[in-house]
PDB file as gemmi writes it, atoms N, CA and C in Angstrom:
CRYST1    1.000    1.000    1.000  90.00  90.00  90.00 P 1                      
ATOM      1  N   UNK A   1       9.575  14.830 -22.365  1.00  0.00           N  
ATOM      2  CA  UNK A   1      10.290  15.716 -21.486  1.00  0.00           C  
ATOM      3  C   UNK A   1      11.102  16.695 -22.312  1.00  0.00           C  
ATOM      4  N   UNK A   2      11.513  17.763 -21.676  1.00  0.00           N  
ATOM      5  CA  UNK A   2      12.149  18.852 -22.415  1.00  0.00           C  
ATOM      6  C   UNK A   2      13.671  18.811 -22.438  1.00  0.00           C  
ATOM      7  N   UNK A   3      14.280  17.776 -21.892  1.00  0.00           N  
ATOM      8  CA  UNK A   3      15.738  17.700 -21.896  1.00  0.00           C  
ATOM      9  C   UNK A   3      16.224  16.329 -21.484  1.00  0.00           C  
ATOM     10  N   UNK A   4      17.538  16.171 -21.538  1.00  0.00           N  
ATOM     11  CA  UNK A   4      18.192  14.924 -21.160  1.00  0.00           C  
ATOM     12  C   UNK A   4      18.004  14.667 -19.667  1.00  0.00           C  
ATOM     13  N   UNK A   5      17.865  13.394 -19.280  1.00  0.00           N  
ATOM     14  CA  UNK A   5      17.713  13.014 -17.877  1.00  0.00           C  
ATOM     15  C   UNK A   5      19.005  12.356 -17.422  1.00  0.00           C  
ATOM     16  N   UNK A   6      19.737  13.011 -16.510  1.00  0.00           N  
ATOM     17  CA  UNK A   6      20.953  12.445 -15.933  1.00  0.00           C  
ATOM     18  C   UNK A   6      20.737  12.031 -14.483  1.00  0.00           C  
ATOM     19  N   UNK A   7      19.894  12.748 -13.751  1.00  0.00           N  
ATOM     20  CA  UNK A   7      19.606  12.425 -12.353  1.00  0.00           C  
ATOM     21  C   UNK A   7      18.733  11.173 -12.285  1.00  0.00           C  
ATOM     22  N   UNK A   8      18.874  10.414 -11.223  1.00  0.00           N  
ATOM     23  CA  UNK A   8      18.024   9.241 -11.021  1.00  0.00           C  
ATOM     24  C   UNK A   8      16.590   9.686 -10.754  1.00  0.00           C  
ATOM     25  N   UNK A   9      15.622   9.068 -11.403  1.00  0.00           N  
ATOM     26  CA  UNK A   9      14.224   9.353 -11.049  1.00  0.00           C  
ATOM     27  C   UNK A   9      13.976   8.936  -9.599  1.00  0.00           C  
ATOM     28  N   UNK A  10      13.034   9.601  -8.958  1.00  0.00           N  
ATOM     29  CA  UNK A  10      12.669   9.297  -7.577  1.00  0.00           C  
ATOM     30  C   UNK A  10      11.238   8.800  -7.514  1.00  0.00           C  
ATOM     31  N   UNK A  11      10.952   7.937  -6.556  1.00  0.00           N  
ATOM     32  CA  UNK A  11       9.629   7.339  -6.399  1.00  0.00           C  
ATOM     33  C   UNK A  11       9.090   7.676  -5.014  1.00  0.00           C  
ATOM     34  N   UNK A  12       7.813   8.025  -4.963  1.00  0.00           N  
ATOM     35  CA  UNK A  12       7.146   8.292  -3.697  1.00  0.00           C  
ATOM     36  C   UNK A  12       5.764   7.661  -3.753  1.00  0.00           C  
ATOM     37  N   UNK A  13       5.455   6.826  -2.773  1.00  0.00           N  
ATOM     38  CA  UNK A  13       4.163   6.136  -2.779  1.00  0.00           C  
ATOM     39  C   UNK A  13       3.105   6.908  -2.003  1.00  0.00           C  
ATOM     40  N   UNK A  14       1.880   6.718  -2.435  1.00  0.00           N  
ATOM     41  CA  UNK A  14       0.691   7.237  -1.744  1.00  0.00           C  
ATOM     42  C   UNK A  14       0.771   8.727  -1.425  1.00  0.00           C  
ATOM     43  N   UNK A  15       1.077   9.515  -2.444  1.00  0.00           N  
ATOM     44  CA  UNK A  15       1.105  10.966  -2.322  1.00  0.00           C  
ATOM     45  C   UNK A  15      -0.218  11.512  -2.840  1.00  0.00           C  
ATOM     46  N   UNK A  16      -0.855  12.376  -2.080  1.00  0.00           N  
ATOM     47  CA  UNK A  16      -2.131  12.950  -2.501  1.00  0.00           C  
ATOM     48  C   UNK A  16      -1.884  14.148  -3.406  1.00  0.00           C  
ATOM     49  N   UNK A  17      -2.361  14.042  -4.636  1.00  0.00           N  
ATOM     50  CA  UNK A  17      -2.292  15.127  -5.616  1.00  0.00           C  
ATOM     51  C   UNK A  17      -3.689  15.287  -6.200  1.00  0.00           C  
ATOM     52  N   UNK A  18      -4.193  16.498  -6.165  1.00  0.00           N  
ATOM     53  CA  UNK A  18      -5.538  16.743  -6.681  1.00  0.00           C  
ATOM     54  C   UNK A  18      -6.603  15.969  -5.943  1.00  0.00           C  
ATOM     55  N   UNK A  19      -6.377  15.697  -4.644  1.00  0.00           N  
ATOM     56  CA  UNK A  19      -7.361  14.994  -3.829  1.00  0.00           C  
ATOM     57  C   UNK A  19      -7.355  13.484  -3.965  1.00  0.00           C  
ATOM     58  N   UNK A  20      -6.447  12.937  -4.781  1.00  0.00           N  
ATOM     59  CA  UNK A  20      -6.391  11.489  -4.977  1.00  0.00           C  
ATOM     60  C   UNK A  20      -4.989  10.964  -4.682  1.00  0.00           C  
ATOM     61  N   UNK A  21      -4.885   9.762  -4.109  1.00  0.00           N  
ATOM     62  CA  UNK A  21      -3.567   9.194  -3.841  1.00  0.00           C  
ATOM     63  C   UNK A  21      -2.928   8.673  -5.134  1.00  0.00           C  
ATOM     64  N   UNK A  22      -1.633   8.917  -5.264  1.00  0.00           N  
ATOM     65  CA  UNK A  22      -0.881   8.458  -6.424  1.00  0.00           C  
ATOM     66  C   UNK A  22       0.460   7.903  -5.962  1.00  0.00           C  
ATOM     67  N   UNK A  23       0.951   6.914  -6.672  1.00  0.00           N  
ATOM     68  CA  UNK A  23       2.349   6.519  -6.588  1.00  0.00           C  
ATOM     69  C   UNK A  23       3.040   7.356  -7.650  1.00  0.00           C  
ATOM     70  N   UNK A  24       4.054   8.140  -7.247  1.00  0.00           N  
ATOM     71  CA  UNK A  24       4.599   9.173  -8.117  1.00  0.00           C  
ATOM     72  C   UNK A  24       6.068   8.921  -8.434  1.00  0.00           C  
ATOM     73  N   UNK A  25       6.425   9.128  -9.693  1.00  0.00           N  
ATOM     74  CA  UNK A  25       7.821   9.134 -10.130  1.00  0.00           C  
ATOM     75  C   UNK A  25       8.167  10.565 -10.520  1.00  0.00           C  
ATOM     76  N   UNK A  26       9.231  11.086  -9.913  1.00  0.00           N  
ATOM     77  CA  UNK A  26       9.721  12.432 -10.242  1.00  0.00           C  
ATOM     78  C   UNK A  26      10.936  12.297 -11.148  1.00  0.00           C  
ATOM     79  N   UNK A  27      10.953  13.111 -12.193  1.00  0.00           N  
ATOM     80  CA  UNK A  27      12.058  13.099 -13.151  1.00  0.00           C  
ATOM     81  C   UNK A  27      12.528  14.534 -13.359  1.00  0.00           C  
ATOM     82  N   UNK A  28      13.830  14.769 -13.191  1.00  0.00           N  
ATOM     83  CA  UNK A  28      14.419  16.094 -13.391  1.00  0.00           C  
ATOM     84  C   UNK A  28      15.254  16.078 -14.667  1.00  0.00           C  
ATOM     85  N   UNK A  29      15.243  17.183 -15.404  1.00  0.00           N  
ATOM     86  CA  UNK A  29      15.943  17.228 -16.689  1.00  0.00           C  
ATOM     87  C   UNK A  29      17.081  18.251 -16.695  1.00  0.00           C  
ATOM     88  N   UNK A  30      17.965  18.086 -17.644  1.00  0.00           N  
ATOM     89  CA  UNK A  30      19.055  19.035 -17.849  1.00  0.00           C  
ATOM     90  C   UNK A  30      18.545  20.378 -18.382  1.00  0.00           C  
ATOM     91  N   UNK A  31      17.282  20.452 -18.741  1.00  0.00           N  
ATOM     92  CA  UNK A  31      16.692  21.716 -19.169  1.00  0.00           C  
ATOM     93  C   UNK A  31      16.151  22.510 -17.971  1.00  0.00           C  
ATOM     94  N   UNK A  32      16.310  21.942 -16.763  1.00  0.00           N  
ATOM     95  CA  UNK A  32      15.886  22.648 -15.556  1.00  0.00           C  
ATOM     96  C   UNK A  32      14.440  22.426 -15.187  1.00  0.00           C  
ATOM     97  N   UNK A  33      13.856  21.326 -15.611  1.00  0.00           N  
ATOM     98  CA  UNK A  33      12.460  21.030 -15.292  1.00  0.00           C  
ATOM     99  C   UNK A  33      12.360  19.812 -14.393  1.00  0.00           C  
ATOM    100  N   UNK A  34      11.271  19.752 -13.627  1.00  0.00           N  
ATOM    101  CA  UNK A  34      10.935  18.569 -12.841  1.00  0.00           C  
ATOM    102  C   UNK A  34       9.525  18.155 -13.235  1.00  0.00           C  
ATOM    103  N   UNK A  35       9.362  16.866 -13.478  1.00  0.00           N  
ATOM    104  CA  UNK A  35       8.071  16.293 -13.856  1.00  0.00           C  
ATOM    105  C   UNK A  35       7.630  15.306 -12.788  1.00  0.00           C  
ATOM    106  N   UNK A  36       6.318  15.226 -12.563  1.00  0.00           N  
ATOM    107  CA  UNK A  36       5.726  14.210 -11.706  1.00  0.00           C  
ATOM    108  C   UNK A  36       4.810  13.362 -12.577  1.00  0.00           C  
ATOM    109  N   UNK A  37       5.038  12.051 -12.545  1.00  0.00           N  
ATOM    110  CA  UNK A  37       4.229  11.103 -13.313  1.00  0.00           C  
ATOM    111  C   UNK A  37       3.573  10.111 -12.369  1.00  0.00           C  
ATOM    112  N   UNK A  38       2.349   9.700 -12.686  1.00  0.00           N  
ATOM    113  CA  UNK A  38       1.722   8.616 -11.965  1.00  0.00           C  
ATOM    114  C   UNK A  38       2.491   7.339 -12.312  1.00  0.00           C  
ATOM    115  N   UNK A  39       3.061   6.690 -11.305  1.00  0.00           N  
ATOM    116  CA  UNK A  39       3.904   5.517 -11.542  1.00  0.00           C  
ATOM    117  C   UNK A  39       3.118   4.324 -12.059  1.00  0.00           C  
ATOM    118  N   UNK A  40       1.832   4.287 -11.807  1.00  0.00           N  
ATOM    119  CA  UNK A  40       1.019   3.153 -12.240  1.00  0.00           C  
ATOM    120  C   UNK A  40       0.483   3.319 -13.656  1.00  0.00           C  
ATOM    121  N   UNK A  41       0.065   4.533 -14.006  1.00  0.00           N  
ATOM    122  CA  UNK A  41      -0.531   4.749 -15.333  1.00  0.00           C  
ATOM    123  C   UNK A  41       0.414   5.431 -16.321  1.00  0.00           C  
ATOM    124  N   UNK A  42       1.452   6.121 -15.808  1.00  0.00           N  
ATOM    125  CA  UNK A  42       2.355   6.883 -16.671  1.00  0.00           C  
ATOM    126  C   UNK A  42       1.844   8.276 -16.999  1.00  0.00           C  
ATOM    127  N   UNK A  43       0.669   8.633 -16.493  1.00  0.00           N  
ATOM    128  CA  UNK A  43       0.090   9.949 -16.779  1.00  0.00           C  
ATOM    129  C   UNK A  43       0.911  11.052 -16.126  1.00  0.00           C  
ATOM    130  N   UNK A  44       1.093  12.143 -16.853  1.00  0.00           N  
ATOM    131  CA  UNK A  44       1.778  13.305 -16.299  1.00  0.00           C  
ATOM    132  C   UNK A  44       0.861  13.976 -15.287  1.00  0.00           C  
ATOM    133  N   UNK A  45       1.384  14.247 -14.085  1.00  0.00           N  
ATOM    134  CA  UNK A  45       0.608  14.912 -13.041  1.00  0.00           C  
ATOM    135  C   UNK A  45       0.901  16.404 -13.001  1.00  0.00           C  
ATOM    136  N   UNK A  46       2.177  16.775 -13.175  1.00  0.00           N  
ATOM    137  CA  UNK A  46       2.554  18.181 -13.271  1.00  0.00           C  
ATOM    138  C   UNK A  46       3.988  18.299 -13.758  1.00  0.00           C  
ATOM    139  N   UNK A  47       4.342  19.518 -14.153  1.00  0.00           N  
ATOM    140  CA  UNK A  47       5.694  19.861 -14.600  1.00  0.00           C  
ATOM    141  C   UNK A  47       5.973  21.273 -14.132  1.00  0.00           C  
ATOM    142  N   UNK A  48       7.206  21.524 -13.692  1.00  0.00           N  
ATOM    143  CA  UNK A  48       7.595  22.864 -13.267  1.00  0.00           C  
ATOM    144  C   UNK A  48       9.024  23.142 -13.735  1.00  0.00           C  
ATOM    145  N   UNK A  49       9.264  24.378 -14.111  1.00  0.00           N  
ATOM    146  CA  UNK A  49      10.622  24.806 -14.466  1.00  0.00           C  
ATOM    147  C   UNK A  49      11.282  25.384 -13.228  1.00  0.00           C  
ATOM    148  N   UNK A  50      12.534  25.031 -13.007  1.00  0.00           N  
ATOM    149  CA  UNK A  50      13.304  25.575 -11.890  1.00  0.00           C  
ATOM    150  C   UNK A  50      14.035  26.853 -12.285  1.00  0.00           C  
ATOM    151  N   UNK A  51      13.889  27.247 -13.535  1.00  0.00           N  
ATOM    152  CA  UNK A  51      14.557  28.453 -14.029  1.00  0.00           C  
ATOM    153  C   UNK A  51      13.729  29.694 -13.693  1.00  0.00           C  
ATOM    154  N   UNK A  52      14.403  30.724 -13.259  1.00  0.00           N  
ATOM    155  CA  UNK A  52      13.728  31.994 -12.991  1.00  0.00           C  
ATOM    156  C   UNK A  52      13.341  32.645 -14.317  1.00  0.00           C  
ATOM    157  N   UNK A  53      12.442  33.589 -14.266  1.00  0.00           N  
ATOM    158  CA  UNK A  53      12.015  34.298 -15.456  1.00  0.00           C  
ATOM    159  C   UNK A  53      13.224  34.905 -16.178  1.00  0.00           C  
ATOM    160  N   UNK A  54      13.347  34.623 -17.456  1.00  0.00           N  
ATOM    161  CA  UNK A  54      14.453  35.133 -18.259  1.00  0.00           C  
ATOM    162  C   UNK A  54      15.725  34.304 -18.170  1.00  0.00           C  
ATOM    163  N   UNK A  55      15.767  33.303 -17.301  1.00  0.00           N  
ATOM    164  CA  UNK A  55      16.942  32.456 -17.135  1.00  0.00           C  
ATOM    165  C   UNK A  55      16.899  31.307 -18.137  1.00  0.00           C  
ATOM    166  N   UNK A  56      18.056  30.813 -18.543  1.00  0.00           N  
ATOM    167  CA  UNK A  56      18.148  29.661 -19.440  1.00  0.00           C  
ATOM    168  C   UNK A  56      19.133  28.658 -18.850  1.00  0.00           C  
ATOM    169  N   UNK A  57      19.034  27.376 -19.244  1.00  0.00           N  
ATOM    170  CA  UNK A  57      20.024  26.413 -18.775  1.00  0.00           C  
ATOM    171  C   UNK A  57      21.424  26.820 -19.247  1.00  0.00           C  
ATOM    172  N   UNK A  58      22.410  26.361 -18.525  1.00  0.00           N  
ATOM    173  CA  UNK A  58      23.791  26.664 -18.874  1.00  0.00           C  
ATOM    174  C   UNK A  58      24.214  25.904 -20.120  1.00  0.00           C  
ATOM    175  N   UNK A  59      25.196  26.457 -20.845  1.00  0.00           N  
ATOM    176  CA  UNK A  59      25.801  25.654 -21.901  1.00  0.00           C  
ATOM    177  C   UNK A  59      26.717  24.635 -21.224  1.00  0.00           C  
ATOM    178  N   UNK A  60      27.441  23.860 -21.973  1.00  0.00           N  
ATOM    179  CA  UNK A  60      28.217  22.757 -21.407  1.00  0.00           C  
ATOM    180  C   UNK A  60      29.504  23.193 -20.716  1.00  0.00           C  
ATOM    181  N   UNK A  61      29.927  24.426 -20.911  1.00  0.00           N  
ATOM    182  CA  UNK A  61      31.211  24.896 -20.355  1.00  0.00           C  
ATOM    183  C   UNK A  61      32.341  23.951 -20.728  1.00  0.00           C  
ATOM    184  N   UNK A  62      32.224  23.336 -21.888  1.00  0.00           N  
ATOM    185  CA  UNK A  62      33.261  22.434 -22.384  1.00  0.00           C  
ATOM    186  C   UNK A  62      33.210  21.031 -21.800  1.00  0.00           C  
ATOM    187  N   UNK A  63      32.198  20.717 -21.030  1.00  0.00           N  
ATOM    188  CA  UNK A  63      32.078  19.387 -20.433  1.00  0.00           C  
ATOM    189  C   UNK A  63      31.381  18.459 -21.417  1.00  0.00           C  
ATOM    190  N   UNK A  64      32.096  17.491 -21.930  1.00  0.00           N  
ATOM    191  CA  UNK A  64      31.534  16.561 -22.902  1.00  0.00           C  
ATOM    192  C   UNK A  64      30.581  15.547 -22.300  1.00  0.00           C  
ATOM    193  N   UNK A  65      30.593  15.398 -20.972  1.00  0.00           N  
ATOM    194  CA  UNK A  65      29.720  14.412 -20.334  1.00  0.00           C  
ATOM    195  C   UNK A  65      28.291  14.912 -20.167  1.00  0.00           C  
ATOM    196  N   UNK A  66      28.114  16.222 -20.114  1.00  0.00           N  
ATOM    197  CA  UNK A  66      26.779  16.796 -19.947  1.00  0.00           C  
ATOM    198  C   UNK A  66      26.542  17.749 -21.118  1.00  0.00           C  
ATOM    199  N   UNK A  67      25.842  17.261 -22.112  1.00  0.00           N  
ATOM    200  CA  UNK A  67      25.602  18.063 -23.317  1.00  0.00           C  
ATOM    201  C   UNK A  67      24.192  17.762 -23.811  1.00  0.00           C  
ATOM    202  N   UNK A  68      23.507  18.673 -24.397  1.00  0.00           N  
ATOM    203  CA  UNK A  68      23.932  19.975 -24.896  1.00  0.00           C  
ATOM    204  C   UNK A  68      23.768  21.120 -23.894  1.00  0.00           C  
ATOM    205  N   UNK A  69      23.196  20.851 -22.701  1.00  0.00           N  
ATOM    206  CA  UNK A  69      22.999  21.909 -21.722  1.00  0.00           C  
ATOM    207  C   UNK A  69      23.120  21.329 -20.324  1.00  0.00           C  
ATOM    208  N   UNK A  70      23.359  22.204 -19.343  1.00  0.00           N  
ATOM    209  CA  UNK A  70      23.458  21.767 -17.951  1.00  0.00           C  
ATOM    210  C   UNK A  70      22.307  22.369 -17.171  1.00  0.00           C  
ATOM    211  N   UNK A  71      21.512  21.514 -16.569  1.00  0.00           N  
ATOM    212  CA  UNK A  71      20.386  21.936 -15.735  1.00  0.00           C  
ATOM    213  C   UNK A  71      20.448  21.193 -14.420  1.00  0.00           C  
ATOM    214  N   UNK A  72      19.528  20.242 -14.214  1.00  0.00           N  
ATOM    215  CA  UNK A  72      19.548  19.413 -13.013  1.00  0.00           C  
ATOM    216  C   UNK A  72      20.344  18.156 -13.352  1.00  0.00           C  
ATOM    217  N   UNK A  73      21.546  18.064 -12.805  1.00  0.00           N  
ATOM    218  CA  UNK A  73      22.443  16.946 -13.084  1.00  0.00           C  
ATOM    219  C   UNK A  73      22.446  15.933 -11.954  1.00  0.00           C  
ATOM    220  N   UNK A  74      22.423  16.417 -10.703  1.00  0.00           N  
ATOM    221  CA  UNK A  74      22.468  15.510  -9.555  1.00  0.00           C  
ATOM    222  C   UNK A  74      21.064  15.068  -9.163  1.00  0.00           C  
ATOM    223  N   UNK A  75      20.995  13.924  -8.511  1.00  0.00           N  
ATOM    224  CA  UNK A  75      19.710  13.395  -8.076  1.00  0.00           C  
ATOM    225  C   UNK A  75      19.189  14.200  -6.894  1.00  0.00           C  
ATOM    226  N   UNK A  76      17.955  14.723  -7.004  1.00  0.00           N  
ATOM    227  CA  UNK A  76      17.367  15.465  -5.883  1.00  0.00           C  
ATOM    228  C   UNK A  76      17.059  14.525  -4.717  1.00  0.00           C  
ATOM    229  N   UNK A  77      16.615  15.092  -3.612  1.00  0.00           N  
ATOM    230  CA  UNK A  77      16.161  14.318  -2.458  1.00  0.00           C  
ATOM    231  C   UNK A  77      14.740  14.741  -2.129  1.00  0.00           C  
ATOM    232  N   UNK A  78      14.001  13.823  -1.514  1.00  0.00           N  
ATOM    233  CA  UNK A  78      12.644  14.109  -1.071  1.00  0.00           C  
ATOM    234  C   UNK A  78      12.628  14.072   0.449  1.00  0.00           C  
ATOM    235  N   UNK A  79      12.037  15.092   1.044  1.00  0.00           N  
ATOM    236  CA  UNK A  79      11.859  15.141   2.492  1.00  0.00           C  
ATOM    237  C   UNK A  79      10.373  15.319   2.758  1.00  0.00           C  
ATOM    238  N   UNK A  80       9.697  14.233   3.090  1.00  0.00           N  
ATOM    239  CA  UNK A  80       8.248  14.272   3.310  1.00  0.00           C  
ATOM    240  C   UNK A  80       7.868  15.090   4.543  1.00  0.00           C  
ATOM    241  N   UNK A  81       8.814  15.296   5.463  1.00  0.00           N  
ATOM    242  CA  UNK A  81       8.482  15.998   6.704  1.00  0.00           C  
ATOM    243  C   UNK A  81       8.674  17.514   6.616  1.00  0.00           C  
ATOM    244  N   UNK A  82       9.216  18.015   5.500  1.00  0.00           N  
ATOM    245  CA  UNK A  82       9.467  19.452   5.361  1.00  0.00           C  
ATOM    246  C   UNK A  82       8.234  20.163   4.816  1.00  0.00           C  
ATOM    247  N   UNK A  83       7.737  21.118   5.551  1.00  0.00           N  
ATOM    248  CA  UNK A  83       6.592  21.884   5.091  1.00  0.00           C  
ATOM    249  C   UNK A  83       5.297  21.101   5.168  1.00  0.00           C  
ATOM    250  N   UNK A  84       4.240  21.729   4.715  1.00  0.00           N  
ATOM    251  CA  UNK A  84       2.909  21.118   4.774  1.00  0.00           C  
ATOM    252  C   UNK A  84       2.778  19.914   3.854  1.00  0.00           C  
ATOM    253  N   UNK A  85       3.499  19.931   2.716  1.00  0.00           N  
ATOM    254  CA  UNK A  85       3.376  18.859   1.722  1.00  0.00           C  
ATOM    255  C   UNK A  85       4.689  18.170   1.424  1.00  0.00           C  
ATOM    256  N   UNK A  86       5.724  18.412   2.222  1.00  0.00           N  
ATOM    257  CA  UNK A  86       7.039  17.858   1.936  1.00  0.00           C  
ATOM    258  C   UNK A  86       7.745  18.730   0.914  1.00  0.00           C  
ATOM    259  N   UNK A  87       8.953  18.345   0.547  1.00  0.00           N  
ATOM    260  CA  UNK A  87       9.705  19.114  -0.427  1.00  0.00           C  
ATOM    261  C   UNK A  87      10.633  18.212  -1.216  1.00  0.00           C  
ATOM    262  N   UNK A  88      11.000  18.648  -2.390  1.00  0.00           N  
ATOM    263  CA  UNK A  88      11.997  17.983  -3.215  1.00  0.00           C  
ATOM    264  C   UNK A  88      13.055  19.034  -3.520  1.00  0.00           C  
ATOM    265  N   UNK A  89      14.320  18.676  -3.347  1.00  0.00           N  
ATOM    266  CA  UNK A  89      15.390  19.641  -3.532  1.00  0.00           C  
ATOM    267  C   UNK A  89      16.625  18.946  -4.074  1.00  0.00           C  
ATOM    268  N   UNK A  90      17.435  19.716  -4.809  1.00  0.00           N  
ATOM    269  CA  UNK A  90      18.716  19.181  -5.237  1.00  0.00           C  
ATOM    270  C   UNK A  90      19.569  18.992  -4.007  1.00  0.00           C  
ATOM    271  N   UNK A  91      20.229  17.851  -3.912  1.00  0.00           N  
ATOM    272  CA  UNK A  91      21.013  17.553  -2.710  1.00  0.00           C  
ATOM    273  C   UNK A  91      22.177  18.531  -2.518  1.00  0.00           C  
ATOM    274  N   UNK A  92      22.626  19.202  -3.553  1.00  0.00           N  
ATOM    275  CA  UNK A  92      23.730  20.133  -3.401  1.00  0.00           C  
ATOM    276  C   UNK A  92      23.319  21.370  -2.616  1.00  0.00           C  
ATOM    277  N   UNK A  93      22.033  21.601  -2.453  1.00  0.00           N  
ATOM    278  CA  UNK A  93      21.544  22.740  -1.697  1.00  0.00           C  
ATOM    279  C   UNK A  93      21.203  22.384  -0.260  1.00  0.00           C  
ATOM    280  N   UNK A  94      21.308  21.146   0.129  1.00  0.00           N  
ATOM    281  CA  UNK A  94      20.907  20.697   1.473  1.00  0.00           C  
ATOM    282  C   UNK A  94      22.062  20.750   2.414  1.00  0.00           C  
TER     283      UNK A  94                                                      
END                                                                             
């Protein structure tokens, strides 16, 4: 992974990705990325950056608890009923 993990990983069972069902673990990093891993095999299914083009993670702003950068710190939430495929979002935006 590309950064420190402070948020709790999330688990979702029987999610169809690429036409096949997977038990999935989502991991968000302080570098602003979210990863999806197959919970049974550990294989990476996908990775996405939450940073806009040209954007970078924040520095620590003097916070010694979150270093060396601040990205996704809080645990996201999963809402399987939102949209065609569900959604994952930081709870601070809900």
